[in-house]
Coordinates of C-alpha atoms and ligand atoms in Angstrom, one line a residue:
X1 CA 80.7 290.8 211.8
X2 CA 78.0 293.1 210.6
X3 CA 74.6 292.5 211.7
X4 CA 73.3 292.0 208.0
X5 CA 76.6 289.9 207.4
X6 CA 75.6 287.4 210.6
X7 CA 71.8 287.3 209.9
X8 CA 73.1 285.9 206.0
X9 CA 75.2 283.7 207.8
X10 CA 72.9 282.0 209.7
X11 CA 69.9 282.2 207.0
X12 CA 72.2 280.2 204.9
X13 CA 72.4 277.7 207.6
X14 CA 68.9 277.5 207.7
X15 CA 68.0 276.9 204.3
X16 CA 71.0 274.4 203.8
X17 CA 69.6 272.4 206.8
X18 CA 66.4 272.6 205.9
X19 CA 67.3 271.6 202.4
X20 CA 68.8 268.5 203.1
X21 CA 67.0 265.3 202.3
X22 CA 63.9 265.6 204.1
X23 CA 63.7 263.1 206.9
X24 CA 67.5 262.9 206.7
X25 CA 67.8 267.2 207.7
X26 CA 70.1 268.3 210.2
X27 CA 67.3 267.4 213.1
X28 CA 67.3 263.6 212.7
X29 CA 70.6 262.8 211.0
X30 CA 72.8 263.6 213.6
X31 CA 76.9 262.7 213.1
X32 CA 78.6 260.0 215.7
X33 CA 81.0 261.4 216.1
X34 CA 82.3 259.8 219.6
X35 CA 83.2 256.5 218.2
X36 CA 82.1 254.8 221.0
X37 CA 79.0 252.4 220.0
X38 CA 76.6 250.9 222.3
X39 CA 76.4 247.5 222.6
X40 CA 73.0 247.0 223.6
X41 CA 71.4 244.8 220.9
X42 CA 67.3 245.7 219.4
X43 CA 64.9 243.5 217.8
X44 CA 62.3 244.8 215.8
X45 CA 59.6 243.5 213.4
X46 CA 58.8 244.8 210.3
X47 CA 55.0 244.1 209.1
X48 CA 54.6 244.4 205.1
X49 CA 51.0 245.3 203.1
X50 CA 52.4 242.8 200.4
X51 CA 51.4 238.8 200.4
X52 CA 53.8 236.1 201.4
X53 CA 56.8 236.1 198.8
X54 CA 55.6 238.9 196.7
X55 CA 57.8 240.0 194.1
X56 CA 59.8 242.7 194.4
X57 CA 57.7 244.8 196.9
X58 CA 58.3 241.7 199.9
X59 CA 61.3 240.9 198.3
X60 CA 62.9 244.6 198.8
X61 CA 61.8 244.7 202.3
X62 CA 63.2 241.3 203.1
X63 CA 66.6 242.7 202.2
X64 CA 66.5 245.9 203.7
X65 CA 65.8 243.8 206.8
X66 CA 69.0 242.2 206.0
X67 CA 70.9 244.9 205.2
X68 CA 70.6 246.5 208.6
X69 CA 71.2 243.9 210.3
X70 CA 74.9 243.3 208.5
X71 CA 75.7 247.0 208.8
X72 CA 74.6 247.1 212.6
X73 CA 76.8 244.1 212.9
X74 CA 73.7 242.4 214.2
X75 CA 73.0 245.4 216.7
X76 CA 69.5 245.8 215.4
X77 CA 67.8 242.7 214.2
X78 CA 65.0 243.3 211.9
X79 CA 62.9 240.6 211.1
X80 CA 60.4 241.0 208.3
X81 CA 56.7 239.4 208.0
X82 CA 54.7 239.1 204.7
X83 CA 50.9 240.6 205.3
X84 CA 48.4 238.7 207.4
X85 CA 51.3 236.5 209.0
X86 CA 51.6 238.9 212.2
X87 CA 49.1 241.1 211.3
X88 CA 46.7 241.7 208.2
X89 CA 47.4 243.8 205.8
X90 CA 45.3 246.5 206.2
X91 CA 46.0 246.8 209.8
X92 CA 49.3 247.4 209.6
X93 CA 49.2 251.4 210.1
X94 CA 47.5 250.6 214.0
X95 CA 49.6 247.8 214.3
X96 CA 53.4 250.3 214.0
X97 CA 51.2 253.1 216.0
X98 CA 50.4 250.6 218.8
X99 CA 54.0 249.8 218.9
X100 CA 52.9 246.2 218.4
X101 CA 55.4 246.1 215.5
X102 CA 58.4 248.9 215.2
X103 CA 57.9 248.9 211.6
X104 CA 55.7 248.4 208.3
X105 CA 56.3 248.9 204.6
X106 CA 53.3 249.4 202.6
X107 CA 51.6 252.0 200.5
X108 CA 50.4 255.5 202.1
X109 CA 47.3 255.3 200.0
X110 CA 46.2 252.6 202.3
X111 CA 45.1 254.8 204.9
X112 CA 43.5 257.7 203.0
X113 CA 40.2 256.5 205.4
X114 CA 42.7 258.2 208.4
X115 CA 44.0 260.4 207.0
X116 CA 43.2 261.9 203.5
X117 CA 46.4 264.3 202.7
X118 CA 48.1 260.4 202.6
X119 CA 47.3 260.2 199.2
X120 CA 49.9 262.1 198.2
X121 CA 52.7 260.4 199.9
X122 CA 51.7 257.6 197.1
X123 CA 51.0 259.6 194.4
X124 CA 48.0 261.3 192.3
X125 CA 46.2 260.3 189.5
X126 CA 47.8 262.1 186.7
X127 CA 50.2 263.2 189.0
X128 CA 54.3 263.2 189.0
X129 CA 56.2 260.5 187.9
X130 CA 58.6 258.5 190.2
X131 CA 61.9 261.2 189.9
X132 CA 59.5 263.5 190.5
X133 CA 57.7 262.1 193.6
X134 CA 61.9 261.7 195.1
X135 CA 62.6 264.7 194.3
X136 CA 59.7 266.2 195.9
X137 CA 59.8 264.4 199.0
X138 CA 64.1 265.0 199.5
X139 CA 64.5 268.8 198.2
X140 CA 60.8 269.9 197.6
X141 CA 59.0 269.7 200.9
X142 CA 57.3 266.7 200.6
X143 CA 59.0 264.9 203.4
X144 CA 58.5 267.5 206.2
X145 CA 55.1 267.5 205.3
X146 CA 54.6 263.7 205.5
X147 CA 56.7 263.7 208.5
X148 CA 54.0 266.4 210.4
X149 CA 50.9 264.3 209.0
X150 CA 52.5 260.9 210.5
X151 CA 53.5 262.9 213.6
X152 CA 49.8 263.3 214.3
X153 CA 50.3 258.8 214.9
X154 CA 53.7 259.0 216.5
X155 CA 54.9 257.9 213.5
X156 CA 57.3 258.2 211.2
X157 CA 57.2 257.8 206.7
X158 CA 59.8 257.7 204.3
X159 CA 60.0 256.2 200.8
X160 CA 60.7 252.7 200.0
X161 CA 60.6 252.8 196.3
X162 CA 58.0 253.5 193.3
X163 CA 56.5 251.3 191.1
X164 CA 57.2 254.3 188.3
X165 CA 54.0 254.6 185.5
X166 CA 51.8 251.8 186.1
X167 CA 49.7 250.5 183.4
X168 CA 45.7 251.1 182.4
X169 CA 44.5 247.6 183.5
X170 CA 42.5 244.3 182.1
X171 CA 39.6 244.7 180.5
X172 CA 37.1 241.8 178.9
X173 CA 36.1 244.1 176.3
X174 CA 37.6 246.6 174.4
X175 CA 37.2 250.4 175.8
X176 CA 35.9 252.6 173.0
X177 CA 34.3 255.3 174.6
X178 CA 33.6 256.8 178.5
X179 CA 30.3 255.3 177.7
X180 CA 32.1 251.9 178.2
X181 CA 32.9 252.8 181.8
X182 CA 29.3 252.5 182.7
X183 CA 28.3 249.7 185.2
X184 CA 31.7 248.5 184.1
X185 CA 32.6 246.1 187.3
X186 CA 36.4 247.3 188.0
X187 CA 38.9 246.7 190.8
X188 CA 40.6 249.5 190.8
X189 CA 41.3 251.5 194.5
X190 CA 41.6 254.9 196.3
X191 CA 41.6 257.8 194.0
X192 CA 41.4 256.0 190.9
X193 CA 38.7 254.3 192.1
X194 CA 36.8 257.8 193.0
X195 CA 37.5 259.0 189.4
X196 CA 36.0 255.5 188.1
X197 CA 32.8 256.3 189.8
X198 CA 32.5 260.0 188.7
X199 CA 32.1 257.9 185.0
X200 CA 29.5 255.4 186.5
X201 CA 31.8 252.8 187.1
X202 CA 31.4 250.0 190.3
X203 CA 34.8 250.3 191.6
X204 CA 35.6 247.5 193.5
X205 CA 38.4 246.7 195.7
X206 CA 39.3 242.9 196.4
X207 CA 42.5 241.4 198.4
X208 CA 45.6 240.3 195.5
X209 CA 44.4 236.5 196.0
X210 CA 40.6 236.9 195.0
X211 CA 41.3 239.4 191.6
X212 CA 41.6 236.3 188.8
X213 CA 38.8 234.0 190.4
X214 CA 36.5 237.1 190.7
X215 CA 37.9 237.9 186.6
X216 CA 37.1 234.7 186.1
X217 CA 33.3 234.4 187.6
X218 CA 32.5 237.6 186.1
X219 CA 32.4 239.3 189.8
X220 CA 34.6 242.1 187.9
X221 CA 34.8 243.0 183.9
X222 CA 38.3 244.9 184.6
X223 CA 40.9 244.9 186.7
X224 CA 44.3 247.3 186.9
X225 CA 47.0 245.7 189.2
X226 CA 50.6 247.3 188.8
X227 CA 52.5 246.9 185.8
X228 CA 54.1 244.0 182.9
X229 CA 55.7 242.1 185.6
X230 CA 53.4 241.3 187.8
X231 CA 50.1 241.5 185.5
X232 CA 51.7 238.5 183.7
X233 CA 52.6 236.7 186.8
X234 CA 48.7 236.6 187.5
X235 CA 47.6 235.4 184.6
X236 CA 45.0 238.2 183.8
X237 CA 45.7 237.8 180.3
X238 CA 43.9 234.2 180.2
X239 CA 40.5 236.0 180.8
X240 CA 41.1 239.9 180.1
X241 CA 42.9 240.4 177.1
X242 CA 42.3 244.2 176.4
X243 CA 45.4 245.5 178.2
X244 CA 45.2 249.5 178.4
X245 CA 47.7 252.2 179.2
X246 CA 48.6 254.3 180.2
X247 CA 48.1 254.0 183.9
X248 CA 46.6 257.2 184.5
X249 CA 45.7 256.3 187.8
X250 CA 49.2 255.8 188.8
X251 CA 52.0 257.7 186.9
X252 CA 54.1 257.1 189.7
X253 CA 53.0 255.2 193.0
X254 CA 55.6 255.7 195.8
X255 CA 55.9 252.7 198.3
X256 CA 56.7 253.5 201.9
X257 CA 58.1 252.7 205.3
X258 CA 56.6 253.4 208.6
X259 CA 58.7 253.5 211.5
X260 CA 57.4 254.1 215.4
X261 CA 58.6 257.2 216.7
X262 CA 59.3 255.9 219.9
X263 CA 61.2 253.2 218.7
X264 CA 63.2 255.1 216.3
X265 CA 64.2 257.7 219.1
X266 CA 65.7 254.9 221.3
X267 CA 68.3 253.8 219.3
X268 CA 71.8 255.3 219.6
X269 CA 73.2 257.9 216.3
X270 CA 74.7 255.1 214.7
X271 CA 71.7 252.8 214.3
X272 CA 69.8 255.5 213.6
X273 CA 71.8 257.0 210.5
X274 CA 72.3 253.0 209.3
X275 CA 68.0 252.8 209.5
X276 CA 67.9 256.2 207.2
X277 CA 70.8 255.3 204.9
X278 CA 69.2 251.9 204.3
X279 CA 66.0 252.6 203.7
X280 CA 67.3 255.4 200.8
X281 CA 69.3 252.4 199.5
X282 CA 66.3 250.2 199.4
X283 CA 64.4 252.8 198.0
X284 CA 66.9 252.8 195.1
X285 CA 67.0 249.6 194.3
X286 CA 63.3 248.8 194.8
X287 CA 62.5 251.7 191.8
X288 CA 65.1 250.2 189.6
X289 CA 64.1 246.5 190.2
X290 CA 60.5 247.4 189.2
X291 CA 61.6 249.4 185.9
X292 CA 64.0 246.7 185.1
X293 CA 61.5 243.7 185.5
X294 CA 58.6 245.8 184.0
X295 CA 61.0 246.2 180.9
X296 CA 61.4 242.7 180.7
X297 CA 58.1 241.5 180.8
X298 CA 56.5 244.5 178.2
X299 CA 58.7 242.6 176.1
X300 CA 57.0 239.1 176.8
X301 CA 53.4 240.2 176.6
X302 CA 54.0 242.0 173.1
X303 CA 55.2 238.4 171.9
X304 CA 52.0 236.8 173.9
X305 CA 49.1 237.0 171.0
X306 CA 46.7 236.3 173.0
X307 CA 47.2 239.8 174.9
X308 CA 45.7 243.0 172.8
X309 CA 47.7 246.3 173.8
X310 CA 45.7 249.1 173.5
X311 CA 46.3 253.0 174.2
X312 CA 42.9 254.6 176.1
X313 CA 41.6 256.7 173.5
X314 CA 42.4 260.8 173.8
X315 CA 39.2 261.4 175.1
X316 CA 39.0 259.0 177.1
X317 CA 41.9 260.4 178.9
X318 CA 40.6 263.5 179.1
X319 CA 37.7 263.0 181.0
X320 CA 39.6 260.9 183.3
X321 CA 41.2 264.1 183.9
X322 CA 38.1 266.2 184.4
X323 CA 36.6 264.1 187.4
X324 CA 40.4 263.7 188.8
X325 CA 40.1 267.2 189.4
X326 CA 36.8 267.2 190.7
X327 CA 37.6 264.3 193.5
X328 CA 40.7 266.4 193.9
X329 CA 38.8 269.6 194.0
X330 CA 36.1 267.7 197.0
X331 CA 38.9 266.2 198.6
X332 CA 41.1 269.5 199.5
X333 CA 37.8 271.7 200.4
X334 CA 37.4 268.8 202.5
X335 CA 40.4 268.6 204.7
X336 CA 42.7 271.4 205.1
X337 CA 45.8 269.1 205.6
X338 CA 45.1 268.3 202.4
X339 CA 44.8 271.5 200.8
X340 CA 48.2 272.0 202.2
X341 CA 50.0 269.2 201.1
X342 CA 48.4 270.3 197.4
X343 CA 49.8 273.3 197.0
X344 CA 53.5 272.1 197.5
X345 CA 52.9 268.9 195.5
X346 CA 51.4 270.8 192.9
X347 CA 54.2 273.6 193.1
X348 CA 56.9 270.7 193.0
X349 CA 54.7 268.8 189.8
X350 CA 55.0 272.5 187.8
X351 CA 58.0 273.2 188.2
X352 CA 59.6 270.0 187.2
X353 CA 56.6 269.6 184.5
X354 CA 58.5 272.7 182.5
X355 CA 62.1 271.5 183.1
X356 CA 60.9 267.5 181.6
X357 CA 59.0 269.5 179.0
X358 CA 62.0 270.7 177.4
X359 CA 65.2 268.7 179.0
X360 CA 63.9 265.4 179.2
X361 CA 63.2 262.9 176.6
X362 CA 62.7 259.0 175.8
X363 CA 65.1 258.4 173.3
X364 CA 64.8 255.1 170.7
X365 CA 68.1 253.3 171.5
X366 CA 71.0 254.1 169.1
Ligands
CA1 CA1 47.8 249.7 190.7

């Protein structure tokens, strides 16, 4: 074989390796091919960010739990506890680093105050939508990039699912101008919350539990949570009625596992390649639960008269815009990382921007 001919050759291997699904590339997904299979039995914990029996997002990670633990034949025994019930919440990230816990499903966006460049491994405001987000992490970079940042932890990320477009929020009073915004008293967190601020807002962040008691006392004016389903369930409509979108501060909010490195790398093949395949299963079926539910539920509050759905107003939206990019701007001169994980993300967001511009549309049904 020629020189040139044999360089192709194995340039081609490269880029096919390198191509497959992120996390699942040639280097972690390796075939087992032996047959034999240990028989020495794991037990790991999984730690969630969500409150006990919370739809959807608990409910997903419950079954993934279960799911591995039927294909393993009961080789590795996940077991799976709400937030706060091992550990809180919010503590979760030290808690899977520590190795107290082999494993945590949660929200990357959660630990921005570590690490900044996680942002993205959630998603942007006015960012890509949740088949963009997948695509980007499996075949545009994304995972190899969240797998160096977590590396920095000894840990590993991957996606559990996306909430897809989120809505605007609750709002006591109805939003006519970016005027409105001021002094406004809104939980709304991370990035969003920065953008809020840029427009004089007090962006406040309170635990799930506290958000319709503090609605209620007047401790916030407005409130965005995640989408129909589980706005409803809360009740916000009772004391908020302006609901807005669209959810500019979360076109697309990917969900994620964490899994410690050390723990991972001790399981044989098999387990290993049952861990990656279920948590691209549960990934699945967590985005489609959420659009499936959210449906549902647009459907109850349009019937609900009590509920006022508005659309933020043009310009309204286009200031929003304006101070994303400058938090964006502050936050990449900031942290090289970062600046880094920008450039593909925003490579990844063009690209499929022009092929959604033209190929993809919401058709009315037939
Ligand atoms: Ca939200």
């Amino acid at each position: 074989m020629s020189k040139r001919r044999e360089f192709i050759k194995k340039a081609a291997f490269v880029s096919t390796a390198a191509m497959l699904p992120g996390a699942l590339s040639s280097c972690m997904r390796k075939e087992n091919r032996s047959g034999a299979l240990s028989s020495k039995k794991f037990k790991w914990k999984l730690t969630t960010a969500w409150p006990p029996n919370f739809p959807v997002f608990g409910s997903q990670a419950v079954e993934f739990a279960e799911r591995v633990g039927e294909m393993s034949g009961g080789r590795l025994e996940i077991k799976p506890y709400a937030g706060g019930e091992l550990v809180p919440a919010m503590e979760s990230f030290d808690a899977v680093k520590q190795g107290n816990v082999e494993m945590v499903h949660s929200a990357s966006y959660y630990w921005v105050g570590k690490e900044p460049a996680a942002v993205f491994f959630s998603g942007l405001p006015f960012g890509m939508n949740a088949p963009q987000t997948a695509a980007w992490f499996r075949y545009g970079g994304g995972q190899e990039l969240w797998t160096e940042l977590y590396n920095r932890h000894g840990l590993l990320g991957f996606p559990a699912g996306n909430t897809s477009g989120q809505m605007g929020g609750w709002f006591k009073k109805e939003i006519k101008s970016v005027d409105d915004f001021k002094g406004l008293k809104m939980r709304i967190p991370g990035f969003g919350g920065k953008v809020m601020a840029k427009l004089g807002a007090n962006a406040l962040l309170f635990p799930g539990g506290e958000l319709y008691t503090n609605l209620e006392r007047g401790v916030l004016d407005a409130l965005e949570w995640v989408g129909p389903y589980h706005d409803y369930k809360m009740g916000f409509h009772r004391i908020a009625p302006f609901y807005y979108y669209p959810g500019w501060q979360e076109p697309g909010s990917s969900i994620e596992f964490i899994i410690n490195k050390k723990a991972f790398e001790e399981l044989p093949e098999d387990l290993k390649n049952i861990v990656l395949d279920a948590m691209v299963a549960s990934d699945a079926r967590f985005t489609s639960e959420m659009l499936a539910k959210n449906g549902e539920y647009l459907e109850v509050i349009k019937k609900d008269k009590s509920v006022k759905l508005l659309q933020f107003p043009e310009e309204i939206l286009e200031k929003l815009r304006e101070k994303t990019k400058e938090v964006l701007n502050e936050m990449i001169s900031a942290d090289p990382f970062s600046k880094k994980v920008y450039e593909s993300y925003r490579k990844f967001h063009s690209l499929t921007y022009e092929l959604y511009n033209i190929a993809e549309r919401n058709y009315p049904p037939i």
